[in-house]
Each structure stands twice: as structure tokens, then as C-alpha cells.
mmCIF file of C-alpha atoms in Angstrom:
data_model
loop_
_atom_site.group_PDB
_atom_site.id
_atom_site.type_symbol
_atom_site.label_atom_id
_atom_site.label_comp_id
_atom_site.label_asym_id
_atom_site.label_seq_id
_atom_site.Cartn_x
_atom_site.Cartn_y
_atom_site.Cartn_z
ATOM 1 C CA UNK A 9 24.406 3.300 -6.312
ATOM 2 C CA UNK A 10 25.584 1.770 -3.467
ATOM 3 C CA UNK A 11 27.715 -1.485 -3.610
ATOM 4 C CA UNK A 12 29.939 -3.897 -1.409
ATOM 5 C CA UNK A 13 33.430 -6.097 -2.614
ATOM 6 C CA UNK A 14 34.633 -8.847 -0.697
ATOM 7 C CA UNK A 15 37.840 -6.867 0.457
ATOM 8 C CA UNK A 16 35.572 -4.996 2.527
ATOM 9 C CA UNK A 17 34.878 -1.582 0.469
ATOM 10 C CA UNK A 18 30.891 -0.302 0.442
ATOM 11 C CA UNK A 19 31.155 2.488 -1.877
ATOM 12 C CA UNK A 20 28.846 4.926 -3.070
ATOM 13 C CA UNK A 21 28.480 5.878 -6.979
ATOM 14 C CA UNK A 22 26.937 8.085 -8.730
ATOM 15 C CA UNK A 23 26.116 8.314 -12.680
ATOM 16 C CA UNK A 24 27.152 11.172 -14.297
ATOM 17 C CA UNK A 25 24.439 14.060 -15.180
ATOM 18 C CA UNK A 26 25.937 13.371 -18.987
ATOM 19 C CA UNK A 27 27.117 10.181 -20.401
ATOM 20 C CA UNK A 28 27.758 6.011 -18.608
ATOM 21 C CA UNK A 29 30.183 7.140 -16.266
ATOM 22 C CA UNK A 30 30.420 6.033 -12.762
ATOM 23 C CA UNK A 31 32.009 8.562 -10.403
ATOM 24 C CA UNK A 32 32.900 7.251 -6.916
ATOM 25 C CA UNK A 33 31.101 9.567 -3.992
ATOM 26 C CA UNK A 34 32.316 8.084 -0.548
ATOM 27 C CA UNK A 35 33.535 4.961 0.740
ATOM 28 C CA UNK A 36 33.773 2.939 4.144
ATOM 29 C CA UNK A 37 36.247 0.298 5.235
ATOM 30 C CA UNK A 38 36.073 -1.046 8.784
ATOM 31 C CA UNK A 39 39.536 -2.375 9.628
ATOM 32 C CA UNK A 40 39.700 -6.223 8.950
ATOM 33 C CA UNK A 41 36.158 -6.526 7.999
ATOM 34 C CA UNK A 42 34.002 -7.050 4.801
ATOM 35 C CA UNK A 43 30.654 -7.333 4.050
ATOM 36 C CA UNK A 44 30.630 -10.280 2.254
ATOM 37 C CA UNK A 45 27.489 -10.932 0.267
ATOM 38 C CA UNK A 46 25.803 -8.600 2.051
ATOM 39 C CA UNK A 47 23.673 -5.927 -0.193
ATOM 40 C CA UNK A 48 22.717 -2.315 1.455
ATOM 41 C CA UNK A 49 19.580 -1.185 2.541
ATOM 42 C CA UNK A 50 18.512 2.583 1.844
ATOM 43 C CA UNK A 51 16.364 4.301 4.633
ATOM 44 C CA UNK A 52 14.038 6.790 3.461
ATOM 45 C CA UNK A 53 16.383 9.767 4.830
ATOM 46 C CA UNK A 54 19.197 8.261 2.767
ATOM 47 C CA UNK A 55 20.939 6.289 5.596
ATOM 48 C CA UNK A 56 22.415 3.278 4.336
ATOM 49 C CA UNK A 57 22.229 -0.023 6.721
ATOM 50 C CA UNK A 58 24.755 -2.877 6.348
ATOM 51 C CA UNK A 59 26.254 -5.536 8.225
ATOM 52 C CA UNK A 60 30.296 -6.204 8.402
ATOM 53 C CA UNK A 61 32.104 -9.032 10.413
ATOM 54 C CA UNK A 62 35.904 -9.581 11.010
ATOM 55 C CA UNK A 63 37.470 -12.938 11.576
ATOM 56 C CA UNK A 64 35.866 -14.733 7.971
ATOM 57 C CA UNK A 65 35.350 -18.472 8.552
ATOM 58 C CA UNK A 66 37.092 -18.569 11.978
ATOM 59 C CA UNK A 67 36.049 -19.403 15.336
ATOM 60 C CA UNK A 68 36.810 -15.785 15.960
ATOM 61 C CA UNK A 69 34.376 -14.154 13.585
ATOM 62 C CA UNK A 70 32.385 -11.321 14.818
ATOM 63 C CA UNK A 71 29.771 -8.860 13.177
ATOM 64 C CA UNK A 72 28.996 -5.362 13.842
ATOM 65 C CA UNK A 73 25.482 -3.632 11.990
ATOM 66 C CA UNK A 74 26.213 0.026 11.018
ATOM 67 C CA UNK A 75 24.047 3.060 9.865
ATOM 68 C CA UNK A 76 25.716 5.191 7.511
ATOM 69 C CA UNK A 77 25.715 8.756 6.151
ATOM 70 C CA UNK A 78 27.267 10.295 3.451
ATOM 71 C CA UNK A 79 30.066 12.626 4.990
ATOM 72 C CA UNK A 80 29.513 16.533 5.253
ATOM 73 C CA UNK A 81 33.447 16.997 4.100
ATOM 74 C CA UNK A 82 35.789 14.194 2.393
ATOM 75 C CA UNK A 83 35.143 10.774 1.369
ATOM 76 C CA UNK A 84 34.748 8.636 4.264
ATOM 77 C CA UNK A 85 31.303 7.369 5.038
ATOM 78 C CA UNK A 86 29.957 8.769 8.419
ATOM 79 C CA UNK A 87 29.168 6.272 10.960
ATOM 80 C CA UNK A 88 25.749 7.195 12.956
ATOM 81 C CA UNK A 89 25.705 3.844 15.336
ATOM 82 C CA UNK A 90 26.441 0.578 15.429
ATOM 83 C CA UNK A 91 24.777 -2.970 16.796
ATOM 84 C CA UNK A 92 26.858 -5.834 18.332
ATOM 85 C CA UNK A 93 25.982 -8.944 15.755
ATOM 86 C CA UNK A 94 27.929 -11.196 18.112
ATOM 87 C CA UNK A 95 30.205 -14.149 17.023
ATOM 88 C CA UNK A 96 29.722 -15.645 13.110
ATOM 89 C CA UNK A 97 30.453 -14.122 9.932
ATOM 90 C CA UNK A 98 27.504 -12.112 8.716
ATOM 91 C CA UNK A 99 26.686 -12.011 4.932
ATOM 92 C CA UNK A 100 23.061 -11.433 4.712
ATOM 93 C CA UNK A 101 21.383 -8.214 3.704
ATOM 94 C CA UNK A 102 18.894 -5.991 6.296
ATOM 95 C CA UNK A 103 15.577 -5.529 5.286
ATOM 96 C CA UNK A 104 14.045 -2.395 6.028
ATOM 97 C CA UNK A 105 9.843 -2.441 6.868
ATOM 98 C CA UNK A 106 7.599 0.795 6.534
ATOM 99 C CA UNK A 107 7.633 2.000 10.040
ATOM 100 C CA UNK A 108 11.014 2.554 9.481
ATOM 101 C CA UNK A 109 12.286 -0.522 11.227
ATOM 102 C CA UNK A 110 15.754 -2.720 10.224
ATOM 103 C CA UNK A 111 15.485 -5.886 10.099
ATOM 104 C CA UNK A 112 18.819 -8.476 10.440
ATOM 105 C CA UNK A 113 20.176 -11.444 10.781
ATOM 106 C CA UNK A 114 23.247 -12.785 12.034
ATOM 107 C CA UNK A 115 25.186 -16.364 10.717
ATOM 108 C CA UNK A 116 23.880 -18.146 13.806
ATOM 109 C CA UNK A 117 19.841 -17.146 13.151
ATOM 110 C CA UNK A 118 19.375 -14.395 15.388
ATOM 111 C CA UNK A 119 16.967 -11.980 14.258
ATOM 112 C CA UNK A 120 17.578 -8.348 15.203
ATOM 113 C CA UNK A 121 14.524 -5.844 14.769
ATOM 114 C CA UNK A 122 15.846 -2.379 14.981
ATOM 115 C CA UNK A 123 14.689 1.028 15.524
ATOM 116 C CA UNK A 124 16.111 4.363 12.826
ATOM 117 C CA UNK A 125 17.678 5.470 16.152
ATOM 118 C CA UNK A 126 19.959 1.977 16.419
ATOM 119 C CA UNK A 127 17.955 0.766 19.311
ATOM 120 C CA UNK A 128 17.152 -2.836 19.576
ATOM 121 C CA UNK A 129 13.452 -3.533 19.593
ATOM 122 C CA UNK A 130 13.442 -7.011 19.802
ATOM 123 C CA UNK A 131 15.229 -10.159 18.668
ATOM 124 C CA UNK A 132 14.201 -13.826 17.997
ATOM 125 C CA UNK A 133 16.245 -17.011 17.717
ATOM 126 C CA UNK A 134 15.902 -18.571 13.752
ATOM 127 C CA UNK A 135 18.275 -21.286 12.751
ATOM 128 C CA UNK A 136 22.037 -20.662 10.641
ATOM 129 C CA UNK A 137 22.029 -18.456 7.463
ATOM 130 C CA UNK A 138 24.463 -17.541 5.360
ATOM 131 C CA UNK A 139 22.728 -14.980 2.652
ATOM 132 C CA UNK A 140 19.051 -15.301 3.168
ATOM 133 C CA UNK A 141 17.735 -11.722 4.408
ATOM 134 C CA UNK A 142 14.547 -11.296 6.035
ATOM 135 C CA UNK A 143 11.266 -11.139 4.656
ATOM 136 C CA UNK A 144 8.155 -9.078 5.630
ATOM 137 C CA UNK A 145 4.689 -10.589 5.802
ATOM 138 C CA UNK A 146 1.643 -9.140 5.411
ATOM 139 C CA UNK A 147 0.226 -9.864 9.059
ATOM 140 C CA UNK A 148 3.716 -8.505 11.006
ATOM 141 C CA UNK A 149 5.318 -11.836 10.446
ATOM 142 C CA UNK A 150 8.952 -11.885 9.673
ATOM 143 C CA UNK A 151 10.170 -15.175 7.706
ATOM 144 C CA UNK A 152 14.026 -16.365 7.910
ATOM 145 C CA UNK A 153 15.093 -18.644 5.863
ATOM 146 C CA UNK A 154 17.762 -21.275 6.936
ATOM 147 C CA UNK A 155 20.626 -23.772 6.299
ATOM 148 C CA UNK A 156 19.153 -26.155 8.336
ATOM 149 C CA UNK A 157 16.096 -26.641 6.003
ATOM 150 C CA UNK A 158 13.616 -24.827 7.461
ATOM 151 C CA UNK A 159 11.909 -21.623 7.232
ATOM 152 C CA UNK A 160 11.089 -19.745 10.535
ATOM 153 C CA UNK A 161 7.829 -17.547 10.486
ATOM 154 C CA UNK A 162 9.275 -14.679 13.543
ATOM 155 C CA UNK A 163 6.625 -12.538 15.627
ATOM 156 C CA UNK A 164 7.382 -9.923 17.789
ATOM 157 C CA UNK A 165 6.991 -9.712 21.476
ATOM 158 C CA UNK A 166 3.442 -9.523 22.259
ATOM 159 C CA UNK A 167 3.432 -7.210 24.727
ATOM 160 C CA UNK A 168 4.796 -4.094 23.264
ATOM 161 C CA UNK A 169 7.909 -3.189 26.143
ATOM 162 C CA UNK A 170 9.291 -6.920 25.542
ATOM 163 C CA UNK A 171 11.995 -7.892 24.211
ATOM 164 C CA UNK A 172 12.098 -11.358 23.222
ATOM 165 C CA UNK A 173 10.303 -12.609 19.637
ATOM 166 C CA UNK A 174 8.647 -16.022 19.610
ATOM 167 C CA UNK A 175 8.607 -18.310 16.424
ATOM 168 C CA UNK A 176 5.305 -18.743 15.355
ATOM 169 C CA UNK A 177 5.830 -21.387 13.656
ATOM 170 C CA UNK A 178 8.686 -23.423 10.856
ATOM 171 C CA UNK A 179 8.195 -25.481 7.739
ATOM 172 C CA UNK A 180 10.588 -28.291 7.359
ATOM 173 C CA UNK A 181 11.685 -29.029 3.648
ATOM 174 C CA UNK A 182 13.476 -32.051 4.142
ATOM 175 C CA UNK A 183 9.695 -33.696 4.476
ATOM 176 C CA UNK A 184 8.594 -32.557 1.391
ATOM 177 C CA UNK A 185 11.436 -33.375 -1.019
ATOM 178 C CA UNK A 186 9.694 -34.690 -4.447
ATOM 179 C CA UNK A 187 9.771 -37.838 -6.297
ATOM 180 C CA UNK A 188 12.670 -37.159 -7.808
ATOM 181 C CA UNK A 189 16.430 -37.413 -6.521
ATOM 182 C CA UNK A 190 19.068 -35.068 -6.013
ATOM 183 C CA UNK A 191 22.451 -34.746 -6.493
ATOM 184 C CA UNK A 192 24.141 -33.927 -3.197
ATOM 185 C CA UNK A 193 27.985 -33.690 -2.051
ATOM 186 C CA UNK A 194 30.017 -33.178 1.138
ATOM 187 C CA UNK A 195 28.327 -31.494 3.438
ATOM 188 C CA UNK A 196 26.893 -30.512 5.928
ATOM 189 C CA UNK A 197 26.855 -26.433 6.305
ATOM 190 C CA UNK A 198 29.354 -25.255 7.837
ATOM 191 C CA UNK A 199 31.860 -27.400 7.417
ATOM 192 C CA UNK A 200 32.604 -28.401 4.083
ATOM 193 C CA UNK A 201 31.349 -26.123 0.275
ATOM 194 C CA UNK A 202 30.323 -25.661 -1.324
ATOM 195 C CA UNK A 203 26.873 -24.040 0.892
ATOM 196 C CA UNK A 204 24.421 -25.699 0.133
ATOM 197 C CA UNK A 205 26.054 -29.176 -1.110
ATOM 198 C CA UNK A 206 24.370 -31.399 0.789
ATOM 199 C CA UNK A 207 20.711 -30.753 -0.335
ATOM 200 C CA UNK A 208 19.463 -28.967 2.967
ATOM 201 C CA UNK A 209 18.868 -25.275 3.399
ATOM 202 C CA UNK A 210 19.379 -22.485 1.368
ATOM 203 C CA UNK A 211 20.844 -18.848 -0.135
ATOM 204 C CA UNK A 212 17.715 -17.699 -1.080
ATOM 205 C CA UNK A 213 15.706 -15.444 1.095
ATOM 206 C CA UNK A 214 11.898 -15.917 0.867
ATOM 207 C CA UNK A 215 9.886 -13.583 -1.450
ATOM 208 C CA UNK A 216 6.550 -12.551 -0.360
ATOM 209 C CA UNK A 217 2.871 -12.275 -2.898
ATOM 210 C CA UNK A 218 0.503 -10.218 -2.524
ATOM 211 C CA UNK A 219 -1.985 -12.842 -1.216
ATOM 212 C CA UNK A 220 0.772 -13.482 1.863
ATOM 213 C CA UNK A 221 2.236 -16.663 0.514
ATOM 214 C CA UNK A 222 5.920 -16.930 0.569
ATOM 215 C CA UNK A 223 8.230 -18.159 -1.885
ATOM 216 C CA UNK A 224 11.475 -19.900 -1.728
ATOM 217 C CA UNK A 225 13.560 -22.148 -3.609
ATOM 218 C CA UNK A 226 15.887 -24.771 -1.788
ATOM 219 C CA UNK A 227 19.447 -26.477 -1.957
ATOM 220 C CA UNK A 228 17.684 -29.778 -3.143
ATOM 221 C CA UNK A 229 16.327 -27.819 -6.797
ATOM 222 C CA UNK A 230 12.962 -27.323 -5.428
ATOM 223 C CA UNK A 231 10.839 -24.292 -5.014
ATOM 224 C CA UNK A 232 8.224 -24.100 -2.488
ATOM 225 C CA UNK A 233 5.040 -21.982 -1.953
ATOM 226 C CA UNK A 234 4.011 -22.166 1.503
ATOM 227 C CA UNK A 235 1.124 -20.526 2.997
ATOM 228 C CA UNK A 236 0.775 -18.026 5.849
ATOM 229 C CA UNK A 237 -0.099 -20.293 8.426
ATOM 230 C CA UNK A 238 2.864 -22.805 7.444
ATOM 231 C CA UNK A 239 1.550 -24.896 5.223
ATOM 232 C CA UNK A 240 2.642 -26.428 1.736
ATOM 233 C CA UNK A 241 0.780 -24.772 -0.750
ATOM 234 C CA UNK A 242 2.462 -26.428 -3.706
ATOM 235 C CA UNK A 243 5.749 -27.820 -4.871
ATOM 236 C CA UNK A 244 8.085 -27.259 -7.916
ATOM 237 C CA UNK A 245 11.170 -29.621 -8.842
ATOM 238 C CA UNK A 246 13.236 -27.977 -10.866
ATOM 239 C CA UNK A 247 16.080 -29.518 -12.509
ATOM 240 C CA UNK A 248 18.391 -31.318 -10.128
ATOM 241 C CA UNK A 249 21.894 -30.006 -9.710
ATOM 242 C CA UNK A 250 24.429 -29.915 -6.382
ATOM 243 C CA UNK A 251 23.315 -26.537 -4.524
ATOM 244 C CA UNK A 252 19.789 -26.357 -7.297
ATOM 245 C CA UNK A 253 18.711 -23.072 -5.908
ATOM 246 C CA UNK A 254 20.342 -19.788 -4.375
ATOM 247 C CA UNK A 255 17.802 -17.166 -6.500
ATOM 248 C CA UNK A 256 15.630 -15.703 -4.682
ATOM 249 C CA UNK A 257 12.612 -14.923 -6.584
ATOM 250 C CA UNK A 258 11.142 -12.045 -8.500
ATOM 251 C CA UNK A 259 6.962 -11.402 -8.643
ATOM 252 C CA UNK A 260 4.983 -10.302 -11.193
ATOM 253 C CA UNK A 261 3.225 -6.895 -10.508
ATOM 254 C CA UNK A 262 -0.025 -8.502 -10.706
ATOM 255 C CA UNK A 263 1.250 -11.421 -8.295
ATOM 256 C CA UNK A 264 0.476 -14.044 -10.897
ATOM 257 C CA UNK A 265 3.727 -15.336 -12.052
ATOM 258 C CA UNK A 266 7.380 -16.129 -10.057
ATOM 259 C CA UNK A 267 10.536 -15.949 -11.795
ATOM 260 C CA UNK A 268 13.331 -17.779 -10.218
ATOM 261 C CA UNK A 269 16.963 -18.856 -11.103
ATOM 262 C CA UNK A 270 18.598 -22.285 -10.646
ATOM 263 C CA UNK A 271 22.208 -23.974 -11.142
ATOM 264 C CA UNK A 272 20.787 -26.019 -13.753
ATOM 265 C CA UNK A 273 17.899 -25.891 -15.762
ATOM 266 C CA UNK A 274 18.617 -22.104 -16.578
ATOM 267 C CA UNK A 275 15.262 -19.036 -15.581
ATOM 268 C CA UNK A 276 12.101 -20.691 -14.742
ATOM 269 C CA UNK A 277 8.586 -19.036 -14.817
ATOM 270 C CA UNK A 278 5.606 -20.705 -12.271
ATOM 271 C CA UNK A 279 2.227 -20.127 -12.224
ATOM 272 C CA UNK A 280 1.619 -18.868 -8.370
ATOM 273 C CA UNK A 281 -1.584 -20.117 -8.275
ATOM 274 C CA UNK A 282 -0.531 -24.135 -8.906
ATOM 275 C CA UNK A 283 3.322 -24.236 -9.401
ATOM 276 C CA UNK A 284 3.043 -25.027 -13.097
ATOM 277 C CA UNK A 285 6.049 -24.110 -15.346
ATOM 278 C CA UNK A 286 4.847 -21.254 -17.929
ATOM 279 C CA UNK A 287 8.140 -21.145 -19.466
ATOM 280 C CA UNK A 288 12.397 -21.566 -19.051
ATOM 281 C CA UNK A 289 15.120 -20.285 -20.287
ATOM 282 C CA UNK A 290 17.965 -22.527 -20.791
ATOM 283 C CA UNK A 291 21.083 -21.030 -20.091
ATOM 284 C CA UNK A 292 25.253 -22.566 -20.074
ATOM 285 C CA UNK A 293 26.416 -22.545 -16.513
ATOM 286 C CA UNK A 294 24.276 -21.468 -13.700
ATOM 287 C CA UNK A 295 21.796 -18.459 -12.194
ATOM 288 C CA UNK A 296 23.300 -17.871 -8.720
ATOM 289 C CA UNK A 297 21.597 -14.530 -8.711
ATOM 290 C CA UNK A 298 17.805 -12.921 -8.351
ATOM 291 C CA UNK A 299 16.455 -11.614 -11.610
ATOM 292 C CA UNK A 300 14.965 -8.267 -11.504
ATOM 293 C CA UNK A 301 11.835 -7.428 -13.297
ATOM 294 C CA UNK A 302 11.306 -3.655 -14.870
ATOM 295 C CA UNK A 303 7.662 -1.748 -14.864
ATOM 296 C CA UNK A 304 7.466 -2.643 -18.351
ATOM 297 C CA UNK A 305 7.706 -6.777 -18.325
ATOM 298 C CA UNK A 306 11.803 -7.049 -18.612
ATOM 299 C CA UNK A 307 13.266 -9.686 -16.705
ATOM 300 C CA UNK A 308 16.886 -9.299 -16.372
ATOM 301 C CA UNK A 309 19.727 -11.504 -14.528
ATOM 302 C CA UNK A 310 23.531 -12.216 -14.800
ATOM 303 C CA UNK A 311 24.934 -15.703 -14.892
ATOM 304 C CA UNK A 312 28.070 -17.901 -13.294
ATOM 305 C CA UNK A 313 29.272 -17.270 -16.760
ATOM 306 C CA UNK A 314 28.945 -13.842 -17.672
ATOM 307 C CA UNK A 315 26.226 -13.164 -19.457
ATOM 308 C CA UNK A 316 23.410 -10.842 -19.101
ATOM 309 C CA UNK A 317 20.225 -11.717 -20.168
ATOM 310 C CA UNK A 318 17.468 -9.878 -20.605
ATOM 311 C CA UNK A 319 14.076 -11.466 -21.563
ATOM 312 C CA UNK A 320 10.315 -10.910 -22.269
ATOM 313 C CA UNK A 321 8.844 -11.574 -19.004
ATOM 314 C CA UNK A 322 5.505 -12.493 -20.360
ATOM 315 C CA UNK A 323 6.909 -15.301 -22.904
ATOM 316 C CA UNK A 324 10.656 -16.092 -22.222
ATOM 317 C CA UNK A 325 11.936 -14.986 -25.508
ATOM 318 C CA UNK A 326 15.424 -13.405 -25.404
ATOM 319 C CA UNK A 327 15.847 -9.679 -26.020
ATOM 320 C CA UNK A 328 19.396 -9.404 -25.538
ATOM 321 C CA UNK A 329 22.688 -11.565 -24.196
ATOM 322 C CA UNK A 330 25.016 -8.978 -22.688
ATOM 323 C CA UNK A 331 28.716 -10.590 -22.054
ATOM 324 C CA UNK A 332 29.812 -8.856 -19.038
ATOM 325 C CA UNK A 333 33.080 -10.139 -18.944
ATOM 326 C CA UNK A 334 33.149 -12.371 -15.814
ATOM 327 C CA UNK A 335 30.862 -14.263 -13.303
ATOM 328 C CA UNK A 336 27.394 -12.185 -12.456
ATOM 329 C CA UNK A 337 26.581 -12.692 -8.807
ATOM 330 C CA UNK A 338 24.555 -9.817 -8.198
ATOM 331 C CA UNK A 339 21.150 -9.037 -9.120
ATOM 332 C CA UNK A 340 20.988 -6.573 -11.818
ATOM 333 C CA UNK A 341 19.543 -3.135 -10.731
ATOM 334 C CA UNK A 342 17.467 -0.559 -12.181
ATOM 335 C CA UNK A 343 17.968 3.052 -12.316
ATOM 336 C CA UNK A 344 15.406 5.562 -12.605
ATOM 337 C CA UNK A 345 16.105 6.867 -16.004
ATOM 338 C CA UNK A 346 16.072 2.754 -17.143
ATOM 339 C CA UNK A 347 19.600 2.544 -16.825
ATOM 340 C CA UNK A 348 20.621 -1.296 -16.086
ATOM 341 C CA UNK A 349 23.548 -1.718 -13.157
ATOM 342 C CA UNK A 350 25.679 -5.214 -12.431
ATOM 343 C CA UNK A 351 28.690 -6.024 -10.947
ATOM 344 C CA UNK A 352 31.213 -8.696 -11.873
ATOM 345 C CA UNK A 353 33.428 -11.077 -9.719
ATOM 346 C CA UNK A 354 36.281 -8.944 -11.511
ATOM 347 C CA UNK A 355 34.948 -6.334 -9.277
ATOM 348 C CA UNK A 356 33.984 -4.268 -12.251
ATOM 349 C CA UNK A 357 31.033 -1.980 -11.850
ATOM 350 C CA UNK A 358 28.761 -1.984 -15.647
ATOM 351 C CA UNK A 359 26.184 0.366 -16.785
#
């Protein structure tokens, strides 16, 4: 189990071969740095990928990418290379695709496609995130989504020694808003928070079907299916609240249903096909985080008030309400022997 705090500790943990206990296996701390919201990505040889930046909200922030090992002697992670971020504090989590290559973002929208080896394949210029991580489509398409109110659909080079990505092409939210208002407050990103406040962009990365139509839900309550080629495939307006939407969304196995989060309004469940609600689940307090969805129809996912909720996936219906003690931000992860993992804002580790 690999996790991140806020005062800049990744740690590795391991469960016990008897029993819930958590032992810790290594740790890394770069000097100053944290990162953030930023969740770990596992390479298939067990290096760990993860971005940390120095300087928080500052002028001076900068953010360094690392690949990680676990260390032959002692308990400090080993560092196998690192890429230059640049300025910005980066909080978003690196994607990894199946040839192997990482995929990242930094706060100002720069995509970085990287090699196992820490080489830089290619790069492509996306608008501002703050925790929206890359997603993968089905024809080589990378999609970025931003806090300007757009999502970016990223190619790479077309000739295969470039360097430079090209945008293939955005969708603009902010034309495709609903009938129905939303609350906004001060705003705009960067400058005032809460992220998010004033309606446009989001914290949500996309989440891609099976068909190739992304997913995302927005800042203004809605969430959006768009097509491959850009286009709005349907619209769903969730309840309003400041910030509506930072979950990003969970699929059915058989692609036919989206489960999604929202600060008001409580767990939704769409049809894919049309957008139409097949159930909620009203909650007190909000879903910042992305529910998780077992192989055998569990939907699980923490809330701002400290609850963990499991429920029939299929129907909505509650299974269990799990008081975890203090605000759930992170999605709730599986291990392989069923075991269900969250972390709190009191920087408690459950199991």
C-alpha cells in the first residue's frame, strides 16, 4: 500500500501475513516538498512514480517527478531518476499506459509523456490543473482535464523522433452549462478557494468507457459525456452546490452504468448510454472523493464527513455506514484478499 500526507511523507505499508495490522516498509521525504494530492502510480516491476513540488502556493513553487524503488538495506525509498516539472505546485497523479509509458502533468498544463528509463518522449501544452491526472483513450489520445473549463484531447508527435504533442482538439464547458443555475463564489482559480468556486474547471480527471467516450464531472454540478471526436454526447445536472463536482468517476464492468460523487446531492448512478439517473444516494456533507467499485457490484466511497459507505452497485441500497473518524478524501482501495483501505484527514491509515 502505498500512500502520500500533505507534510510530504510517501510511505509504503504492508498488511500483516496474520491479522489488520499495517506495518510501515520504507518511506521518502524530499526536503521541503510534499506531494500534495498526488496518488502513486505502480509500474509493473514495482517502481512507484510520483510527483513532489517545493515552494506550495508561492511564486517560487517548483516540481520534480521521481521513480522510486524500495531500498536493498534500510528504510529510505531509493531514488532511480528524476524529471524537472518546472515552476507550479504539482498535485496531480501520473498515469501509467501499457507500453510502459508515464504520463504527467504539471499545475500549469504541461503534459509530460515519459519513458520506464525517465526519458522524456514528448510533451504537450494543456491548460492549469490542480488534481486532474491524465486519461488514456482508446485511439492513443491522452485527455487533460482543466481549471479553465475545458478538456484537452493530447496526441503525440506524429513523426515518431519529435518531440512536441499537438492538441487535437478541446471541449469547452462553459457553452454547455444547463438550464439550471449555479451557485458560484470568489473566484477565479488561482487566486482565491476554494478550487473550483467559481463554476469553471475541475478536480476530476476524465474516466474513459469502453466505447471511447470520456467522462467528467465539472465545478458547475454537471457531468458530461463527450465523445471521441469532441463532441457532447449528453449532459447531466446534478444538484447545484459551490465546487458541485471533484469525483472522478467509477464504470461499470460492462460499461453500462457511471457512478460519480458530488458536494451535494450525495452518489449518483447514470445510464452511459443517455445520462439518465438510475439511482442516488443521499448523503450529509459532501463526496469529494472517487468511489471504487469491487468485482462483485460493491461501490464504496468516504465522505467530507467521515463516513464510509458501501452500497449495492446495481440498486443503491446501503450495505454498511463505516464512521472513520474524520474527513475521507481518498478513494477507498481494494486489496486482493477483499480487504477495504482509506485514509483520513487525521492522517490515519484504516483497514
Amino acid at each position: 500500500i502505498f500512500i502520500g500526507d500533505f507534510p510530504g511523507y510517501l510511505v509504503a505499508l504492508r498488511k500483516a501475513a496474520s491479522g489488520n495490522q499495517l506495518s510501515e516498509v520504507w518511506r521518502f521525504h524530499p526536503p521541503a516538498a510534499s506531494s500534495w494530492h498526488s496518488t502513486p502510480a505502480i509500474g509493473r516491476d514495482g517502481t512507484v512514480y510520483i510527483g513532489f513540488s517545493t515552494g506550495r502556493l508561492t511564486p517560487d513553487a517548483k516540481s520534480t517527478f521521481y521513480a522510486l524503488r524500495a531500498p536493498s538495506s534500510g528504510a529510505e525509498a531509493q531514488v532511480v531518476w528524476t524529471v524537472d516539472f518546472g515552476p507550479g505546485r504539482q498535485t496531480s497523479s501520473p498515469t501509467i499506459g501499457p507500453d510502459g509509458t508515464i504520463y504527467g502533468v504539471n499545475a500549469g498544463g504541461k503534459l509530460f509523456a515519459i519513458s520506464p528509463d525517465g526519458k522524456v518522449k514528448w510533451t504537450a501544452q494543456a491548460g492549469p490543473t490542480i488534481q486532474a491526472s491524465p486519461a488514456l483513450g482508446m485511439d492513443g489520445a491522452v485527455y487533460l482535464a482543466s481549471m479553465d473549463g475545458k478538456l484537452y484531447a493530447a496526441s503525440p508527435p506524429a513523426n515518431s523522433s519529435g518531440s512536441d504533442g499537438s492538441i487535437k482538439w478541446t471541449f469547452d464547458f462553459t457553452q454547455h452549462l444547463g438550464t439550471t443555475p449555479f451557485p458560484t463564489a470568489e473566484g477565479p482559480y488561482p487566486t482565491k478557494q476554494p478550487f473550483g468556486a467559481s463554476g469553471v474547471g475541475t478536480l476530476a480527471s476524465p474516466s474513459v468507457g469502453p466505447d471511447g467516450t470520456i467522462y467528467l464531472g465539472e465545478s458547475n454540478s454537471n457531468m458530461y459525456a463527450v465523445t471521441q471526436d469532441g463532441q457532447l454526447k449528453w449532459m447531466f445536472e446534478a444538484q447545484r452546490e459551490i465546487a458541485g463536482i471533484a469525483s472522478t468517476a467509477a464504470i461499470s464492468a460492462d460499461g453500462g452504468t457511471l457512478y460519480f460523487g458530488a458536494n451535494k446531492g450525495g452518489i449518483y448512478a447514470l445510464n452511459t448510454s443517455d445520462g439518465k439517473q438510475k439511482w442516488s444516494f443521499a448523503v450529509y456533507g459532501s463526496i469529494d472523493p472517487s468511489p471504487t467499485l469491487d468485482s462483485k457490484g460493491t461501490l464504496y466511497s468516504g465522505s467530507t464527513l467521515g463516513h464510509v459507505f458501501a452500497l449495492d452497485a446495481a440498486t443503491g441500497q446501503q450495505i454498511f455506514d463505516y464512521d472513520a473518524g474524520a474527513a475521507v478524501w481518498t478513494a477507498p482501495a481494494i486489496l486482493p484478499d477483499g480487504s477495504l483501505v482509506v485514509a483520513t484527514r487525521k492522517g490515519k491509515v484504516l483497514l
